[in-house]
């Protein structure tokens, strides 16, 4: 029995024991609004583990609420690109049902397959200052060639993105925390990258929580503002992720293997 199957069997045993005991529901204390990133209120998503019997047309789910496994027909949802990932036994799954038809799947995502590092390539742009020249002075061909060479050498792509971690925290990829004097004086500049610190699935959406970082009086970085980006998952395979942000922007990512150069 492989590790994933052992984990799945152990989880089922824990669920059985939990369901046979009468326990009090945990009480969650109210926290100040400014300390909250994501609050899972009124989440209609069904969560559980994929069971034996999952295929490209059928999803067998063991729900978190300890009820019997549920068999979902996902043929239509998969044909309409509303099933993201290929569930395997023991994977954590999120299922969203159609609000008007509870027998219809609105959204399925394999949460375990969503985890990991997702990146896309960005190119720098010319700084405005680098395009300003003395209008009273004509550049020689040699000077123009030298400037073009310097700019071309600086036009190096970078990988931007994020790592969705097991504990639902998020690590930004591509952020430059310290800027050297050489980078500041460079004729090109890179676009800013959002500092996502948490992620969750909520009502069929991916919630990316951004922490705005500032330097405190103690000279240490601190997060002093929380912003939630609500994102639609347009497509997800093992190596490809396409997201549509609330602004309407659609962005494609590819999976970055652990240890791969950032």
PDB file of C-alpha atoms in Angstrom:
ATOM      1  CA  UNK A   1       0.000   0.000   0.000  1.00  0.00           C
ATOM      2  CA  UNK A   2       1.524   3.323  -1.042  1.00  0.00           C
ATOM      3  CA  UNK A   3       1.788   6.363   1.235  1.00  0.00           C
ATOM      4  CA  UNK A   4      -1.278   8.142  -0.186  1.00  0.00           C
ATOM      5  CA  UNK A   5      -3.480   5.039   0.307  1.00  0.00           C
ATOM      6  CA  UNK A   6      -2.206   4.621   3.883  1.00  0.00           C
ATOM      7  CA  UNK A   7      -2.963   8.265   4.568  1.00  0.00           C
ATOM      8  CA  UNK A   8      -6.439   7.888   3.080  1.00  0.00           C
ATOM      9  CA  UNK A   9      -7.194   4.758   5.177  1.00  0.00           C
ATOM     10  CA  UNK A  10      -5.985   6.500   8.325  1.00  0.00           C
ATOM     11  CA  UNK A  11      -8.158   9.541   7.556  1.00  0.00           C
ATOM     12  CA  UNK A  12     -11.242   7.328   7.059  1.00  0.00           C
ATOM     13  CA  UNK A  13     -10.558   5.672  10.437  1.00  0.00           C
ATOM     14  CA  UNK A  14     -10.328   9.079  12.138  1.00  0.00           C
ATOM     15  CA  UNK A  15     -13.567  10.200  10.494  1.00  0.00           C
ATOM     16  CA  UNK A  16     -15.321   7.027  11.705  1.00  0.00           C
ATOM     17  CA  UNK A  17     -14.132   7.554  15.277  1.00  0.00           C
ATOM     18  CA  UNK A  18     -15.116  11.237  15.194  1.00  0.00           C
ATOM     19  CA  UNK A  19     -18.584  10.419  13.895  1.00  0.00           C
ATOM     20  CA  UNK A  20     -19.260   7.903  16.664  1.00  0.00           C
ATOM     21  CA  UNK A  21     -18.398  10.347  19.444  1.00  0.00           C
ATOM     22  CA  UNK A  22     -20.526  13.217  20.606  1.00  0.00           C
ATOM     23  CA  UNK A  23     -18.363  16.303  20.761  1.00  0.00           C
ATOM     24  CA  UNK A  24     -19.103  19.956  21.237  1.00  0.00           C
ATOM     25  CA  UNK A  25     -18.633  22.212  18.226  1.00  0.00           C
ATOM     26  CA  UNK A  26     -15.562  24.407  18.515  1.00  0.00           C
ATOM     27  CA  UNK A  27     -16.155  28.034  19.314  1.00  0.00           C
ATOM     28  CA  UNK A  28     -14.317  30.517  17.139  1.00  0.00           C
ATOM     29  CA  UNK A  29     -13.612  33.778  18.901  1.00  0.00           C
ATOM     30  CA  UNK A  30     -14.346  36.996  17.057  1.00  0.00           C
ATOM     31  CA  UNK A  31     -11.202  38.738  15.918  1.00  0.00           C
ATOM     32  CA  UNK A  32     -10.698  42.393  15.071  1.00  0.00           C
ATOM     33  CA  UNK A  33     -11.508  43.003  11.418  1.00  0.00           C
ATOM     34  CA  UNK A  34      -8.095  44.420  10.682  1.00  0.00           C
ATOM     35  CA  UNK A  35      -6.451  41.149  11.778  1.00  0.00           C
ATOM     36  CA  UNK A  36      -8.497  39.000   9.420  1.00  0.00           C
ATOM     37  CA  UNK A  37      -7.481  38.061   5.923  1.00  0.00           C
ATOM     38  CA  UNK A  38     -10.031  35.505   4.796  1.00  0.00           C
ATOM     39  CA  UNK A  39     -13.203  34.637   6.762  1.00  0.00           C
ATOM     40  CA  UNK A  40     -15.087  31.522   5.595  1.00  0.00           C
ATOM     41  CA  UNK A  41     -18.654  32.667   6.151  1.00  0.00           C
ATOM     42  CA  UNK A  42     -21.562  31.356   4.053  1.00  0.00           C
ATOM     43  CA  UNK A  43     -19.270  29.093   2.056  1.00  0.00           C
ATOM     44  CA  UNK A  44     -21.495  26.724   0.061  1.00  0.00           C
ATOM     45  CA  UNK A  45     -18.590  24.600  -1.150  1.00  0.00           C
ATOM     46  CA  UNK A  46     -18.671  20.860  -0.346  1.00  0.00           C
ATOM     47  CA  UNK A  47     -15.267  19.593   0.780  1.00  0.00           C
ATOM     48  CA  UNK A  48     -14.044  16.033   1.092  1.00  0.00           C
ATOM     49  CA  UNK A  49     -11.648  13.353  -0.088  1.00  0.00           C
ATOM     50  CA  UNK A  50     -11.689  11.551  -3.412  1.00  0.00           C
ATOM     51  CA  UNK A  51     -12.557   7.854  -2.997  1.00  0.00           C
ATOM     52  CA  UNK A  52     -11.990   4.734  -5.038  1.00  0.00           C
ATOM     53  CA  UNK A  53     -14.155   4.809  -8.144  1.00  0.00           C
ATOM     54  CA  UNK A  54     -13.214   8.254  -9.467  1.00  0.00           C
ATOM     55  CA  UNK A  55     -12.965   8.444 -13.255  1.00  0.00           C
ATOM     56  CA  UNK A  56     -13.072  11.154 -15.901  1.00  0.00           C
ATOM     57  CA  UNK A  57     -16.874  10.990 -15.726  1.00  0.00           C
ATOM     58  CA  UNK A  58     -17.527  10.176 -12.054  1.00  0.00           C
ATOM     59  CA  UNK A  59     -16.376  11.785  -8.804  1.00  0.00           C
ATOM     60  CA  UNK A  60     -16.766   9.765  -5.597  1.00  0.00           C
ATOM     61  CA  UNK A  61     -16.405  12.074  -2.603  1.00  0.00           C
ATOM     62  CA  UNK A  62     -16.168  11.328   1.134  1.00  0.00           C
ATOM     63  CA  UNK A  63     -17.501  14.603   2.628  1.00  0.00           C
ATOM     64  CA  UNK A  64     -15.955  16.329   5.624  1.00  0.00           C
ATOM     65  CA  UNK A  65     -19.314  16.155   7.460  1.00  0.00           C
ATOM     66  CA  UNK A  66     -18.930  12.396   8.002  1.00  0.00           C
ATOM     67  CA  UNK A  67     -21.842  11.479   5.750  1.00  0.00           C
ATOM     68  CA  UNK A  68     -21.760   8.599   3.253  1.00  0.00           C
ATOM     69  CA  UNK A  69     -19.688   8.927   0.095  1.00  0.00           C
ATOM     70  CA  UNK A  70     -21.420  10.900  -2.672  1.00  0.00           C
ATOM     71  CA  UNK A  71     -21.229   9.942  -6.334  1.00  0.00           C
ATOM     72  CA  UNK A  72     -21.264  12.914  -8.711  1.00  0.00           C
ATOM     73  CA  UNK A  73     -21.730  12.715 -12.470  1.00  0.00           C
ATOM     74  CA  UNK A  74     -19.132  15.163 -13.824  1.00  0.00           C
ATOM     75  CA  UNK A  75     -19.336  14.445 -17.558  1.00  0.00           C
ATOM     76  CA  UNK A  76     -21.148  17.680 -18.413  1.00  0.00           C
ATOM     77  CA  UNK A  77     -19.000  19.752 -16.050  1.00  0.00           C
ATOM     78  CA  UNK A  78     -15.784  18.316 -17.511  1.00  0.00           C
ATOM     79  CA  UNK A  79     -16.971  18.916 -21.074  1.00  0.00           C
ATOM     80  CA  UNK A  80     -17.645  22.544 -20.130  1.00  0.00           C
ATOM     81  CA  UNK A  81     -14.217  22.907 -18.455  1.00  0.00           C
ATOM     82  CA  UNK A  82     -15.647  23.230 -14.948  1.00  0.00           C
ATOM     83  CA  UNK A  83     -13.640  20.316 -13.501  1.00  0.00           C
ATOM     84  CA  UNK A  84     -10.123  21.405 -12.610  1.00  0.00           C
ATOM     85  CA  UNK A  85      -7.652  18.612 -12.032  1.00  0.00           C
ATOM     86  CA  UNK A  86      -7.928  14.820 -12.175  1.00  0.00           C
ATOM     87  CA  UNK A  87      -8.879  13.582  -8.673  1.00  0.00           C
ATOM     88  CA  UNK A  88      -6.911  10.681  -7.269  1.00  0.00           C
ATOM     89  CA  UNK A  89      -7.715   8.617  -4.179  1.00  0.00           C
ATOM     90  CA  UNK A  90      -7.046  10.651  -1.048  1.00  0.00           C
ATOM     91  CA  UNK A  91      -6.926  14.049  -2.779  1.00  0.00           C
ATOM     92  CA  UNK A  92      -8.820  16.873  -1.096  1.00  0.00           C
ATOM     93  CA  UNK A  93     -11.610  18.067  -3.383  1.00  0.00           C
ATOM     94  CA  UNK A  94     -13.869  21.138  -3.462  1.00  0.00           C
ATOM     95  CA  UNK A  95     -17.282  20.790  -5.132  1.00  0.00           C
ATOM     96  CA  UNK A  96     -19.716  23.615  -5.830  1.00  0.00           C
ATOM     97  CA  UNK A  97     -23.281  22.703  -6.839  1.00  0.00           C
ATOM     98  CA  UNK A  98     -25.496  24.800  -9.086  1.00  0.00           C
ATOM     99  CA  UNK A  99     -27.618  27.096  -6.890  1.00  0.00           C
ATOM    100  CA  UNK A 100     -30.695  26.403  -9.062  1.00  0.00           C
ATOM    101  CA  UNK A 101     -30.115  22.695  -9.632  1.00  0.00           C
ATOM    102  CA  UNK A 102     -28.441  20.737  -6.829  1.00  0.00           C
ATOM    103  CA  UNK A 103     -27.957  17.773  -9.161  1.00  0.00           C
ATOM    104  CA  UNK A 104     -25.726  19.829 -11.440  1.00  0.00           C
ATOM    105  CA  UNK A 105     -22.045  20.427 -10.795  1.00  0.00           C
ATOM    106  CA  UNK A 106     -21.029  24.084 -11.036  1.00  0.00           C
ATOM    107  CA  UNK A 107     -17.362  23.696 -10.107  1.00  0.00           C
ATOM    108  CA  UNK A 108     -14.864  21.019  -9.072  1.00  0.00           C
ATOM    109  CA  UNK A 109     -11.232  21.596  -8.150  1.00  0.00           C
ATOM    110  CA  UNK A 110      -8.629  19.182  -6.851  1.00  0.00           C
ATOM    111  CA  UNK A 111      -7.188  21.268  -4.021  1.00  0.00           C
ATOM    112  CA  UNK A 112      -4.102  19.075  -3.618  1.00  0.00           C
ATOM    113  CA  UNK A 113      -3.281  19.451  -7.308  1.00  0.00           C
ATOM    114  CA  UNK A 114      -3.826  23.212  -7.075  1.00  0.00           C
ATOM    115  CA  UNK A 115      -1.108  23.469  -4.425  1.00  0.00           C
ATOM    116  CA  UNK A 116       2.409  24.242  -5.551  1.00  0.00           C
ATOM    117  CA  UNK A 117       4.321  26.963  -7.361  1.00  0.00           C
ATOM    118  CA  UNK A 118       2.719  28.728 -10.332  1.00  0.00           C
ATOM    119  CA  UNK A 119       4.687  31.252 -12.381  1.00  0.00           C
ATOM    120  CA  UNK A 120       4.573  33.332 -15.554  1.00  0.00           C
ATOM    121  CA  UNK A 121       7.269  35.245 -17.428  1.00  0.00           C
ATOM    122  CA  UNK A 122       7.508  39.029 -17.327  1.00  0.00           C
ATOM    123  CA  UNK A 123       9.749  41.359 -19.273  1.00  0.00           C
ATOM    124  CA  UNK A 124      11.038  44.727 -18.035  1.00  0.00           C
ATOM    125  CA  UNK A 125      10.164  48.030 -19.669  1.00  0.00           C
ATOM    126  CA  UNK A 126      12.343  51.049 -20.348  1.00  0.00           C
ATOM    127  CA  UNK A 127      12.459  53.631 -17.607  1.00  0.00           C
ATOM    128  CA  UNK A 128      11.192  57.023 -18.694  1.00  0.00           C
ATOM    129  CA  UNK A 129      14.471  58.580 -17.609  1.00  0.00           C
ATOM    130  CA  UNK A 130      16.421  56.293 -19.929  1.00  0.00           C
ATOM    131  CA  UNK A 131      14.582  57.632 -22.973  1.00  0.00           C
ATOM    132  CA  UNK A 132      15.351  61.263 -22.232  1.00  0.00           C
ATOM    133  CA  UNK A 133      18.212  62.746 -24.184  1.00  0.00           C
ATOM    134  CA  UNK A 134      19.606  66.200 -24.653  1.00  0.00           C
ATOM    135  CA  UNK A 135      17.583  67.567 -27.590  1.00  0.00           C
ATOM    136  CA  UNK A 136      20.406  69.947 -28.455  1.00  0.00           C
ATOM    137  CA  UNK A 137      22.852  67.110 -28.878  1.00  0.00           C
ATOM    138  CA  UNK A 138      22.812  64.567 -31.662  1.00  0.00           C
ATOM    139  CA  UNK A 139      23.924  61.065 -30.729  1.00  0.00           C
ATOM    140  CA  UNK A 140      26.507  59.429 -32.906  1.00  0.00           C
ATOM    141  CA  UNK A 141      25.849  55.980 -34.350  1.00  0.00           C
ATOM    142  CA  UNK A 142      28.392  54.528 -31.949  1.00  0.00           C
ATOM    143  CA  UNK A 143      26.620  56.077 -28.937  1.00  0.00           C
ATOM    144  CA  UNK A 144      23.229  54.831 -30.139  1.00  0.00           C
ATOM    145  CA  UNK A 145      24.666  51.354 -30.629  1.00  0.00           C
ATOM    146  CA  UNK A 146      26.189  51.400 -27.137  1.00  0.00           C
ATOM    147  CA  UNK A 147      22.879  52.481 -25.564  1.00  0.00           C
ATOM    148  CA  UNK A 148      20.996  49.786 -27.478  1.00  0.00           C
ATOM    149  CA  UNK A 149      23.507  47.182 -26.279  1.00  0.00           C
ATOM    150  CA  UNK A 150      23.139  48.257 -22.645  1.00  0.00           C
ATOM    151  CA  UNK A 151      19.344  48.149 -22.876  1.00  0.00           C
ATOM    152  CA  UNK A 152      19.367  44.764 -24.624  1.00  0.00           C
ATOM    153  CA  UNK A 153      21.605  43.323 -21.904  1.00  0.00           C
ATOM    154  CA  UNK A 154      19.120  44.475 -19.254  1.00  0.00           C
ATOM    155  CA  UNK A 155      16.047  43.031 -21.003  1.00  0.00           C
ATOM    156  CA  UNK A 156      16.118  39.797 -19.012  1.00  0.00           C
ATOM    157  CA  UNK A 157      12.839  37.994 -18.226  1.00  0.00           C
ATOM    158  CA  UNK A 158      11.848  37.137 -14.666  1.00  0.00           C
ATOM    159  CA  UNK A 159       9.422  34.626 -13.265  1.00  0.00           C
ATOM    160  CA  UNK A 160       6.541  36.060 -11.233  1.00  0.00           C
ATOM    161  CA  UNK A 161       3.874  34.126  -9.401  1.00  0.00           C
ATOM    162  CA  UNK A 162       3.098  32.450  -6.095  1.00  0.00           C
ATOM    163  CA  UNK A 163       3.428  29.210  -4.172  1.00  0.00           C
ATOM    164  CA  UNK A 164       0.181  27.845  -2.697  1.00  0.00           C
ATOM    165  CA  UNK A 165       1.308  25.987   0.415  1.00  0.00           C
ATOM    166  CA  UNK A 166      -0.183  23.076   2.330  1.00  0.00           C
ATOM    167  CA  UNK A 167      -1.220  25.259   5.282  1.00  0.00           C
ATOM    168  CA  UNK A 168      -3.066  27.735   2.992  1.00  0.00           C
ATOM    169  CA  UNK A 169      -0.370  30.338   3.287  1.00  0.00           C
ATOM    170  CA  UNK A 170       1.068  31.811   0.109  1.00  0.00           C
ATOM    171  CA  UNK A 171       4.619  32.729  -0.823  1.00  0.00           C
ATOM    172  CA  UNK A 172       5.267  35.331  -3.507  1.00  0.00           C
ATOM    173  CA  UNK A 173       7.652  34.475  -6.350  1.00  0.00           C
ATOM    174  CA  UNK A 174       9.605  37.217  -8.088  1.00  0.00           C
ATOM    175  CA  UNK A 175       9.499  39.913  -5.416  1.00  0.00           C
ATOM    176  CA  UNK A 176      12.758  41.805  -4.968  1.00  0.00           C
ATOM    177  CA  UNK A 177      12.945  42.744  -1.291  1.00  0.00           C
ATOM    178  CA  UNK A 178      16.244  44.603  -1.519  1.00  0.00           C
ATOM    179  CA  UNK A 179      17.132  46.783  -4.481  1.00  0.00           C
ATOM    180  CA  UNK A 180      20.776  47.348  -5.248  1.00  0.00           C
ATOM    181  CA  UNK A 181      22.085  50.634  -6.554  1.00  0.00           C
ATOM    182  CA  UNK A 182      22.804  48.932  -9.899  1.00  0.00           C
ATOM    183  CA  UNK A 183      19.162  47.904 -10.239  1.00  0.00           C
ATOM    184  CA  UNK A 184      17.954  51.384  -9.316  1.00  0.00           C
ATOM    185  CA  UNK A 185      20.205  52.892 -11.976  1.00  0.00           C
ATOM    186  CA  UNK A 186      19.217  50.316 -14.583  1.00  0.00           C
ATOM    187  CA  UNK A 187      17.595  51.684 -17.762  1.00  0.00           C
ATOM    188  CA  UNK A 188      14.762  49.144 -17.348  1.00  0.00           C
ATOM    189  CA  UNK A 189      12.290  48.380 -14.587  1.00  0.00           C
ATOM    190  CA  UNK A 190      10.084  45.417 -13.738  1.00  0.00           C
ATOM    191  CA  UNK A 191       6.375  45.652 -12.914  1.00  0.00           C
ATOM    192  CA  UNK A 192       5.339  45.387  -9.253  1.00  0.00           C
ATOM    193  CA  UNK A 193       4.248  41.998  -7.919  1.00  0.00           C
ATOM    194  CA  UNK A 194       1.445  41.477  -5.400  1.00  0.00           C
ATOM    195  CA  UNK A 195       2.497  40.058  -2.049  1.00  0.00           C
ATOM    196  CA  UNK A 196      -0.039  37.254  -1.584  1.00  0.00           C
ATOM    197  CA  UNK A 197       0.181  35.722   1.882  1.00  0.00           C
ATOM    198  CA  UNK A 198      -2.885  33.396   2.058  1.00  0.00           C
ATOM    199  CA  UNK A 199      -5.127  31.436  -0.282  1.00  0.00           C
ATOM    200  CA  UNK A 200      -8.477  29.655   0.022  1.00  0.00           C
ATOM    201  CA  UNK A 201     -11.322  28.212  -1.999  1.00  0.00           C
ATOM    202  CA  UNK A 202     -14.627  29.973  -1.335  1.00  0.00           C
ATOM    203  CA  UNK A 203     -17.951  29.425  -3.149  1.00  0.00           C
ATOM    204  CA  UNK A 204     -16.214  28.112  -6.226  1.00  0.00           C
ATOM    205  CA  UNK A 205     -13.667  30.950  -6.312  1.00  0.00           C
ATOM    206  CA  UNK A 206      -9.980  31.133  -5.510  1.00  0.00           C
ATOM    207  CA  UNK A 207      -9.344  33.792  -2.863  1.00  0.00           C
ATOM    208  CA  UNK A 208      -5.828  35.245  -2.896  1.00  0.00           C
ATOM    209  CA  UNK A 209      -5.131  37.436   0.125  1.00  0.00           C
ATOM    210  CA  UNK A 210      -2.613  40.211  -0.384  1.00  0.00           C
ATOM    211  CA  UNK A 211      -0.645  41.676   2.483  1.00  0.00           C
ATOM    212  CA  UNK A 212       0.667  45.194   1.915  1.00  0.00           C
ATOM    213  CA  UNK A 213       4.149  45.287   3.407  1.00  0.00           C
ATOM    214  CA  UNK A 214       5.739  48.341   4.991  1.00  0.00           C
ATOM    215  CA  UNK A 215       8.825  49.043   7.072  1.00  0.00           C
ATOM    216  CA  UNK A 216       7.934  49.616  10.727  1.00  0.00           C
ATOM    217  CA  UNK A 217       9.594  51.879  13.268  1.00  0.00           C
ATOM    218  CA  UNK A 218      11.618  48.885  14.456  1.00  0.00           C
ATOM    219  CA  UNK A 219      13.108  48.596  10.948  1.00  0.00           C
ATOM    220  CA  UNK A 220      11.301  45.294  10.411  1.00  0.00           C
ATOM    221  CA  UNK A 221       8.864  44.495   7.627  1.00  0.00           C
ATOM    222  CA  UNK A 222       5.239  44.276   8.738  1.00  0.00           C
ATOM    223  CA  UNK A 223       1.908  43.586   7.051  1.00  0.00           C
ATOM    224  CA  UNK A 224      -0.433  46.470   7.750  1.00  0.00           C
ATOM    225  CA  UNK A 225      -3.236  45.989   5.227  1.00  0.00           C
ATOM    226  CA  UNK A 226      -5.228  43.044   3.896  1.00  0.00           C
ATOM    227  CA  UNK A 227      -6.828  42.879   0.450  1.00  0.00           C
ATOM    228  CA  UNK A 228      -8.680  39.849  -0.947  1.00  0.00           C
ATOM    229  CA  UNK A 229      -8.540  39.133  -4.679  1.00  0.00           C
ATOM    230  CA  UNK A 230     -11.482  37.012  -5.862  1.00  0.00           C
ATOM    231  CA  UNK A 231     -10.315  34.912  -8.797  1.00  0.00           C
ATOM    232  CA  UNK A 232     -12.040  32.523 -11.220  1.00  0.00           C
ATOM    233  CA  UNK A 233     -10.180  29.360 -12.152  1.00  0.00           C
ATOM    234  CA  UNK A 234     -10.602  29.149 -15.928  1.00  0.00           C
ATOM    235  CA  UNK A 235      -8.432  26.098 -16.515  1.00  0.00           C
ATOM    236  CA  UNK A 236      -6.176  23.839 -14.485  1.00  0.00           C
ATOM    237  CA  UNK A 237      -4.117  20.829 -15.513  1.00  0.00           C
ATOM    238  CA  UNK A 238      -1.032  19.327 -13.928  1.00  0.00           C
ATOM    239  CA  UNK A 239       1.227  21.944 -15.497  1.00  0.00           C
ATOM    240  CA  UNK A 240      -1.086  24.806 -16.516  1.00  0.00           C
ATOM    241  CA  UNK A 241      -3.229  27.250 -14.577  1.00  0.00           C
ATOM    242  CA  UNK A 242      -5.351  30.022 -16.112  1.00  0.00           C
ATOM    243  CA  UNK A 243      -6.940  32.591 -13.786  1.00  0.00           C
ATOM    244  CA  UNK A 244      -9.336  35.455 -14.398  1.00  0.00           C
ATOM    245  CA  UNK A 245      -9.101  38.268 -11.880  1.00  0.00           C
ATOM    246  CA  UNK A 246     -11.989  40.508 -10.813  1.00  0.00           C
ATOM    247  CA  UNK A 247     -10.545  43.279 -13.003  1.00  0.00           C
ATOM    248  CA  UNK A 248     -11.195  41.062 -16.021  1.00  0.00           C
ATOM    249  CA  UNK A 249      -7.492  40.324 -16.567  1.00  0.00           C
ATOM    250  CA  UNK A 250      -6.779  36.735 -17.624  1.00  0.00           C
ATOM    251  CA  UNK A 251      -3.364  35.402 -16.693  1.00  0.00           C
ATOM    252  CA  UNK A 252      -1.741  32.083 -17.558  1.00  0.00           C
ATOM    253  CA  UNK A 253       0.740  30.256 -15.302  1.00  0.00           C
ATOM    254  CA  UNK A 254       2.855  27.128 -15.573  1.00  0.00           C
ATOM    255  CA  UNK A 255       3.895  24.921 -12.691  1.00  0.00           C
ATOM    256  CA  UNK A 256       7.365  25.464 -11.342  1.00  0.00           C
ATOM    257  CA  UNK A 257       9.067  22.413  -9.923  1.00  0.00           C
ATOM    258  CA  UNK A 258      10.611  22.669  -6.458  1.00  0.00           C
ATOM    259  CA  UNK A 259      14.200  23.783  -6.739  1.00  0.00           C
ATOM    260  CA  UNK A 260      13.708  25.296 -10.181  1.00  0.00           C
ATOM    261  CA  UNK A 261      15.389  28.668 -10.675  1.00  0.00           C
ATOM    262  CA  UNK A 262      13.030  31.562  -9.895  1.00  0.00           C
TER     263      UNK A 262
END
